Short mmCIF file of C-alpha atoms in Angstrom, two decimals:
data_model
loop_
_atom_site.label_atom_id
_atom_site.label_comp_id
_atom_site.label_asym_id
_atom_site.label_seq_id
_atom_site.Cartn_x
_atom_site.Cartn_y
_atom_site.Cartn_z
CA UNK Y 1 0.00 0.00 0.00
CA UNK Y 2 2.98 2.29 -0.56
CA UNK Y 3 1.03 4.51 -2.95
CA UNK Y 4 -1.83 5.21 -0.49
CA UNK Y 5 -0.53 8.56 0.69
CA UNK Y 6 -2.34 11.67 1.98
CA UNK Y 7 -2.15 13.05 -1.56
CA UNK Y 8 -3.79 9.90 -2.95
CA UNK Y 9 -6.54 10.12 -0.32
CA UNK Y 10 -7.10 13.77 -1.23
CA UNK Y 11 -7.34 12.81 -4.91
CA UNK Y 12 -9.86 10.10 -4.04
CA UNK Y 13 -11.91 12.69 -2.15
CA UNK Y 14 -11.85 15.02 -5.16
CA UNK Y 15 -13.11 12.21 -7.39
CA UNK Y 16 -15.80 10.99 -5.01
CA UNK Y 17 -17.24 14.47 -4.46
CA UNK Y 18 -18.92 14.81 -7.91
CA UNK Y 19 -20.38 11.29 -7.68
CA UNK Y 20 -21.80 12.01 -4.24
CA UNK Y 21 -23.25 15.34 -5.37
CA UNK Y 22 -24.92 13.80 -8.41
CA UNK Y 23 -26.13 10.87 -6.32
CA UNK Y 24 -28.02 13.16 -3.97
CA UNK Y 25 -28.78 16.31 -5.97
CA UNK Y 26 -28.52 15.57 -9.70
CA UNK Y 27 -31.56 17.62 -10.71
CA UNK Y 28 -30.46 20.67 -8.73
CA UNK Y 29 -26.96 20.46 -10.22
CA UNK Y 30 -28.35 20.13 -13.76
CA UNK Y 31 -30.62 23.16 -13.29
CA UNK Y 32 -27.71 25.22 -11.96
CA UNK Y 33 -25.40 24.19 -14.81
CA UNK Y 34 -28.08 25.06 -17.36
CA UNK Y 35 -27.95 28.71 -16.27
CA UNK Y 36 -24.23 29.03 -16.96
CA UNK Y 37 -22.80 30.38 -20.24
CA UNK Y 38 -22.15 27.64 -22.79
CA UNK Y 39 -18.39 28.09 -22.68
CA UNK Y 40 -18.40 27.61 -18.90
CA UNK Y 41 -20.67 24.55 -19.08
CA UNK Y 42 -18.45 22.84 -21.62
CA UNK Y 43 -15.06 23.82 -20.20
CA UNK Y 44 -15.74 23.30 -16.49
CA UNK Y 45 -15.09 19.53 -16.44
CA UNK Y 46 -11.45 20.14 -17.33
CA UNK Y 47 -11.02 20.44 -13.54
CA UNK Y 48 -11.37 16.65 -13.35
CA UNK Y 49 -7.69 16.55 -14.32
CA UNK Y 50 -6.70 17.72 -10.82
CA UNK Y 51 -6.56 14.25 -9.19
CA UNK Y 52 -4.20 13.06 -11.92
CA UNK Y 53 -2.03 16.16 -11.49
CA UNK Y 54 -1.86 15.68 -7.71
CA UNK Y 55 -1.08 11.97 -7.74
CA UNK Y 56 1.33 11.95 -10.68
CA UNK Y 57 3.28 14.93 -9.37
CA UNK Y 58 3.61 13.42 -5.91
CA UNK Y 59 4.75 10.10 -7.40
CA UNK Y 60 7.12 11.76 -9.92
CA UNK Y 61 5.36 10.22 -12.94
CA UNK Y 62 3.67 13.35 -14.31
CA UNK Y 63 3.39 13.47 -18.10
CA UNK Y 64 1.99 16.36 -20.11
CA UNK Y 65 0.37 13.96 -22.55
CA UNK Y 66 -1.73 12.33 -19.84
CA UNK Y 67 -2.49 15.75 -18.35
CA UNK Y 68 -3.78 16.96 -21.71
CA UNK Y 69 -5.87 13.81 -22.15
CA UNK Y 70 -7.54 14.05 -18.75
CA UNK Y 71 -8.16 17.78 -19.18
CA UNK Y 72 -9.56 17.46 -22.70
CA UNK Y 73 -11.58 14.23 -22.56
CA UNK Y 74 -14.25 15.47 -20.09
CA UNK Y 75 -14.60 18.67 -22.13
CA UNK Y 76 -15.04 16.71 -25.38
CA UNK Y 77 -17.65 14.50 -23.68
CA UNK Y 78 -19.54 17.56 -22.45
CA UNK Y 79 -19.42 19.20 -25.90
CA UNK Y 80 -20.59 16.05 -27.71
CA UNK Y 81 -23.44 15.54 -25.27
CA UNK Y 82 -24.47 19.17 -25.61
CA UNK Y 83 -24.73 18.59 -29.36
CA UNK Y 84 -26.63 15.35 -28.73
CA UNK Y 85 -29.06 17.22 -26.50
CA UNK Y 86 -29.68 19.78 -29.24
CA UNK Y 87 -30.17 17.26 -32.06
CA UNK Y 88 -32.02 14.64 -30.01
CA UNK Y 89 -34.22 16.49 -27.49
CA UNK Y 90 -36.58 13.48 -27.28
CA UNK Y 91 -33.62 11.46 -25.95
CA UNK Y 92 -34.16 8.56 -28.30
CA UNK Y 93 -30.41 8.04 -28.45
CA UNK Y 94 -27.84 9.76 -30.64
CA UNK Y 95 -24.64 8.46 -32.24
CA UNK Y 96 -22.72 10.69 -29.83
CA UNK Y 97 -24.20 8.83 -26.86
CA UNK Y 98 -23.06 5.53 -28.34
CA UNK Y 99 -19.62 6.86 -29.22
CA UNK Y 100 -19.00 8.15 -25.69
CA UNK Y 101 -20.17 4.89 -24.12
CA UNK Y 102 -17.91 2.96 -26.47
CA UNK Y 103 -14.86 5.08 -25.63
CA UNK Y 104 -15.48 4.99 -21.88
CA UNK Y 105 -16.15 1.25 -21.90
CA UNK Y 106 -13.09 0.34 -23.95
CA UNK Y 107 -10.86 2.71 -21.98
CA UNK Y 108 -11.75 0.89 -18.76
CA UNK Y 109 -12.02 -2.67 -20.10
CA UNK Y 110 -8.80 -2.55 -22.15
CA UNK Y 111 -7.00 -0.46 -19.52
CA UNK Y 112 -5.98 2.20 -22.02
CA UNK Y 113 -5.08 4.78 -19.40
CA UNK Y 114 -3.78 2.60 -16.56
CA UNK Y 115 -0.15 3.46 -17.33
CA UNK Y 116 -0.83 7.02 -16.22
CA UNK Y 117 -1.23 5.92 -12.60
CA UNK Y 118 0.85 4.12 -9.96
CA UNK Y 119 -0.03 0.41 -9.90
CA UNK Y 120 -1.91 0.63 -6.61
CA UNK Y 121 -4.04 3.62 -7.61
CA UNK Y 122 -5.36 2.71 -11.06
CA UNK Y 123 -8.94 2.69 -9.78
CA UNK Y 124 -8.64 6.48 -9.68
CA UNK Y 125 -8.64 6.42 -13.47
CA UNK Y 126 -12.05 4.73 -13.51
CA UNK Y 127 -13.48 7.17 -10.98
CA UNK Y 128 -12.25 10.09 -13.04
CA UNK Y 129 -14.03 8.70 -16.11
CA UNK Y 130 -17.18 8.15 -14.03
CA UNK Y 131 -17.12 11.83 -13.04
CA UNK Y 132 -16.73 12.88 -16.68
CA UNK Y 133 -19.67 10.68 -17.68
CA UNK Y 134 -21.85 11.86 -14.82
CA UNK Y 135 -21.29 15.50 -15.68
CA UNK Y 136 -21.91 14.89 -19.37
CA UNK Y 137 -24.97 12.65 -19.16
CA UNK Y 138 -26.68 14.16 -16.10
CA UNK Y 139 -25.70 17.84 -16.12
CA UNK Y 140 -25.33 18.49 -19.86
CA UNK Y 141 -27.41 15.82 -21.63
CA UNK Y 142 -29.86 15.67 -18.70
CA UNK Y 143 -30.60 12.06 -19.58
CA UNK Y 144 -33.88 11.03 -17.96
CA UNK Y 145 -34.68 7.76 -16.25
CA UNK Y 146 -31.16 6.93 -15.11
CA UNK Y 147 -32.17 6.31 -11.50
CA UNK Y 148 -28.82 7.53 -10.20
CA UNK Y 149 -30.33 8.59 -6.88
CA UNK Y 150 -28.87 7.38 -3.61
CA UNK Y 151 -31.65 8.40 -1.31
CA UNK Y 152 -32.04 4.70 -0.53
CA UNK Y 153 -35.56 3.31 -0.34
CA UNK Y 154 -36.96 0.10 1.10
CA UNK Y 155 -38.00 -0.87 -2.43
CA UNK Y 156 -34.31 -0.78 -3.48
CA UNK Y 157 -33.45 -3.43 -0.91
CA UNK Y 158 -36.56 -5.46 -1.65
CA UNK Y 159 -35.91 -5.51 -5.39
CA UNK Y 160 -32.15 -5.95 -5.13
CA UNK Y 161 -32.29 -8.84 -2.68
CA UNK Y 162 -35.14 -10.52 -4.57
CA UNK Y 163 -33.07 -10.61 -7.76
CA UNK Y 164 -30.13 -11.91 -5.71
CA UNK Y 165 -32.34 -14.76 -4.46
CA UNK Y 166 -33.40 -15.58 -8.02
CA UNK Y 167 -29.85 -15.53 -9.40
CA UNK Y 168 -27.97 -17.35 -6.61
CA UNK Y 169 -29.23 -20.91 -7.30
CA UNK Y 170 -28.50 -20.49 -11.02
CA UNK Y 171 -24.94 -19.27 -10.54
CA UNK Y 172 -24.20 -21.93 -7.93
CA UNK Y 173 -25.38 -24.82 -10.07
CA UNK Y 174 -23.90 -23.56 -13.32
CA UNK Y 175 -20.71 -22.23 -11.76
CA UNK Y 176 -19.97 -25.50 -10.00
CA UNK Y 177 -20.86 -27.54 -13.10
CA UNK Y 178 -18.47 -25.47 -15.23
CA UNK Y 179 -15.73 -25.59 -12.63
CA UNK Y 180 -15.74 -21.81 -12.48
CA UNK Y 181 -16.42 -21.46 -8.76
CA UNK Y 182 -14.76 -23.43 -6.00
CA UNK Y 183 -16.16 -23.32 -2.45
CA UNK Y 184 -13.71 -22.40 0.27
CA UNK Y 185 -14.04 -21.55 3.92
CA UNK Y 186 -13.67 -17.89 4.75
CA UNK Y 187 -15.35 -16.54 7.87
CA UNK Y 188 -14.35 -12.91 8.41
CA UNK Y 189 -15.47 -10.80 11.34
CA UNK Y 190 -18.78 -8.98 11.02
CA UNK Y 191 -17.10 -5.59 10.75
CA UNK Y 192 -14.69 -6.77 8.09
CA UNK Y 193 -17.48 -8.41 6.10
CA UNK Y 194 -19.65 -5.28 6.22
CA UNK Y 195 -16.78 -3.03 5.17
CA UNK Y 196 -16.01 -5.38 2.30
CA UNK Y 197 -19.61 -5.23 1.07
CA UNK Y 198 -19.63 -1.42 1.31
CA UNK Y 199 -16.35 -1.18 -0.64
CA UNK Y 200 -17.68 -3.46 -3.39
CA UNK Y 201 -20.94 -1.50 -3.47
CA UNK Y 202 -19.32 1.89 -4.04
CA UNK Y 203 -16.14 1.11 -5.96
CA UNK Y 204 -17.20 -1.79 -8.18
CA UNK Y 205 -20.97 -2.12 -8.39
CA UNK Y 206 -21.96 1.56 -8.59
CA UNK Y 207 -19.67 2.44 -11.55
CA UNK Y 208 -20.68 -0.69 -13.49
CA UNK Y 209 -24.40 -0.28 -12.81
CA UNK Y 210 -24.21 3.39 -13.73
CA UNK Y 211 -22.57 2.54 -17.05
CA UNK Y 212 -24.49 -0.59 -18.07
CA UNK Y 213 -27.91 0.13 -16.64
CA UNK Y 214 -28.39 3.90 -16.11
CA UNK Y 215 -26.72 4.84 -19.39
CA UNK Y 216 -26.55 1.87 -21.74
CA UNK Y 217 -29.73 -0.10 -20.97
CA UNK Y 218 -31.62 3.15 -20.52
CA UNK Y 219 -30.67 4.39 -24.00
CA UNK Y 220 -30.91 1.06 -25.82
CA UNK Y 221 -34.39 0.50 -24.37
CA UNK Y 222 -35.63 3.62 -26.15
CA UNK Y 223 -34.69 2.08 -29.48
CA UNK Y 224 -35.49 -1.62 -29.20
CA UNK Y 225 -37.79 -2.02 -26.19
CA UNK Y 226 -37.39 -3.40 -22.67
CA UNK Y 227 -36.76 -7.08 -23.36
CA UNK Y 228 -34.32 -6.66 -26.22
CA UNK Y 229 -32.46 -3.92 -24.33
CA UNK Y 230 -32.13 -6.19 -21.30
CA UNK Y 231 -30.63 -8.99 -23.42
CA UNK Y 232 -28.31 -6.71 -25.43
CA UNK Y 233 -26.99 -4.93 -22.36
CA UNK Y 234 -26.52 -8.19 -20.47
CA UNK Y 235 -24.52 -9.71 -23.34
CA UNK Y 236 -22.31 -6.61 -23.53
CA UNK Y 237 -21.91 -6.71 -19.75
CA UNK Y 238 -20.84 -10.34 -20.01
CA UNK Y 239 -18.38 -9.61 -22.83
CA UNK Y 240 -16.80 -6.84 -20.77
CA UNK Y 241 -15.51 -9.62 -18.48
CA UNK Y 242 -13.73 -11.52 -21.24
CA UNK Y 243 -10.27 -10.75 -19.87
CA UNK Y 244 -11.00 -11.05 -16.15
CA UNK Y 245 -8.98 -13.62 -14.20
CA UNK Y 246 -7.49 -14.96 -17.41
CA UNK Y 247 -4.89 -14.10 -20.02
CA UNK Y 248 -7.24 -15.42 -22.71
CA UNK Y 249 -10.94 -15.16 -23.55
CA UNK Y 250 -12.64 -16.34 -20.35
CA UNK Y 251 -15.87 -17.75 -21.79
CA UNK Y 252 -17.06 -19.11 -18.43
CA UNK Y 253 -16.82 -15.67 -16.85
CA UNK Y 254 -18.54 -14.13 -19.89
CA UNK Y 255 -21.42 -16.62 -19.67
CA UNK Y 256 -22.01 -16.20 -15.94
CA UNK Y 257 -21.62 -12.41 -16.13
CA UNK Y 258 -24.16 -12.31 -18.97
CA UNK Y 259 -26.67 -14.23 -16.86
CA UNK Y 260 -25.90 -11.98 -13.90
CA UNK Y 261 -26.53 -8.97 -16.14
CA UNK Y 262 -30.07 -10.18 -16.76
CA UNK Y 263 -30.85 -10.04 -13.04
CA UNK Y 264 -29.01 -6.74 -12.49
CA UNK Y 265 -30.93 -5.27 -15.42
CA UNK Y 266 -34.24 -6.57 -14.04
CA UNK Y 267 -33.48 -4.98 -10.69
CA UNK Y 268 -32.68 -1.62 -12.31
CA UNK Y 269 -35.64 -1.48 -14.67
CA UNK Y 270 -38.31 -2.35 -12.08
CA UNK Y 271 -38.30 1.18 -10.70
CA UNK Y 272 -35.41 2.53 -12.79
CA UNK Y 273 -33.17 2.72 -9.74
CA UNK Y 274 -29.41 2.26 -9.76
CA UNK Y 275 -29.33 1.46 -6.01
CA UNK Y 276 -31.53 -1.59 -6.57
CA UNK Y 277 -29.28 -3.19 -9.19
CA UNK Y 278 -26.21 -2.12 -7.24
CA UNK Y 279 -27.44 -4.01 -4.18
CA UNK Y 280 -27.83 -7.18 -6.27
CA UNK Y 281 -24.46 -6.69 -7.95
CA UNK Y 282 -22.55 -5.91 -4.77
CA UNK Y 283 -24.10 -8.85 -2.93
CA UNK Y 284 -23.21 -11.31 -5.71
CA UNK Y 285 -19.59 -10.12 -5.78
CA UNK Y 286 -19.45 -10.15 -1.96
CA UNK Y 287 -20.75 -13.72 -1.64
CA UNK Y 288 -18.44 -14.89 -4.40
CA UNK Y 289 -15.42 -13.21 -2.82
CA UNK Y 290 -16.13 -14.67 0.61
CA UNK Y 291 -16.98 -18.27 -0.20
CA UNK Y 292 -16.02 -18.97 -3.82
#
């Protein structure tokens, strides 16, 4: 944990702040941003480069090329989504939406930008891209129906845990039959187990559910309908795991992740709530990490 320094913690705080603000006050932020001059609205997200500047400078790995990328990419996203908002006010989905999702997805999945960060802090890259997407889709595009609202409701827990109950027998039977999961004994303390679930919830499940459900499934649904969108998004979610825990195409992981995506997507679309699908997702990863 040599890279977890006070500077790194400060950078993490800077990256978490926008996500927290959008999670609790997205509409108010969007209304405020709408009143700003266009040049300010589009150029403001260049400030998302600050965490990179802080961490890279403190670790003596600062590069102007990465600085320019992290300063420019959020601005380009904001500009493209402003154009999408103008040409597609009905929010049926524009090529710019698809292009941005493709770039963000590939950047994370293929680890395009990981070399910019110290090995122990590469998750900061993903959080930075999440902030850029949140600002673009929620403040500029004002995409409706995302459900990125973390005023947790009882219905979120009810829906999320119900889909977990539906999915668990399937993944156990299929995972064991494929030799993908292997039971092992791991009984952590209650505090450790709770903290682990919370960490998975915020740092793994929230970004993935935001991307695949709030943005992707939400937009695809407007073009092809609920059922087709659920299948398409789940398949893409599964394919995004092709290189996890393997140097080659991990078809077992892809298959199980695709099936999992069906249940995560069902949880999200019931009330169009990211917290619901995040509860299912985090719980699956938590159970798997503890006992499989």
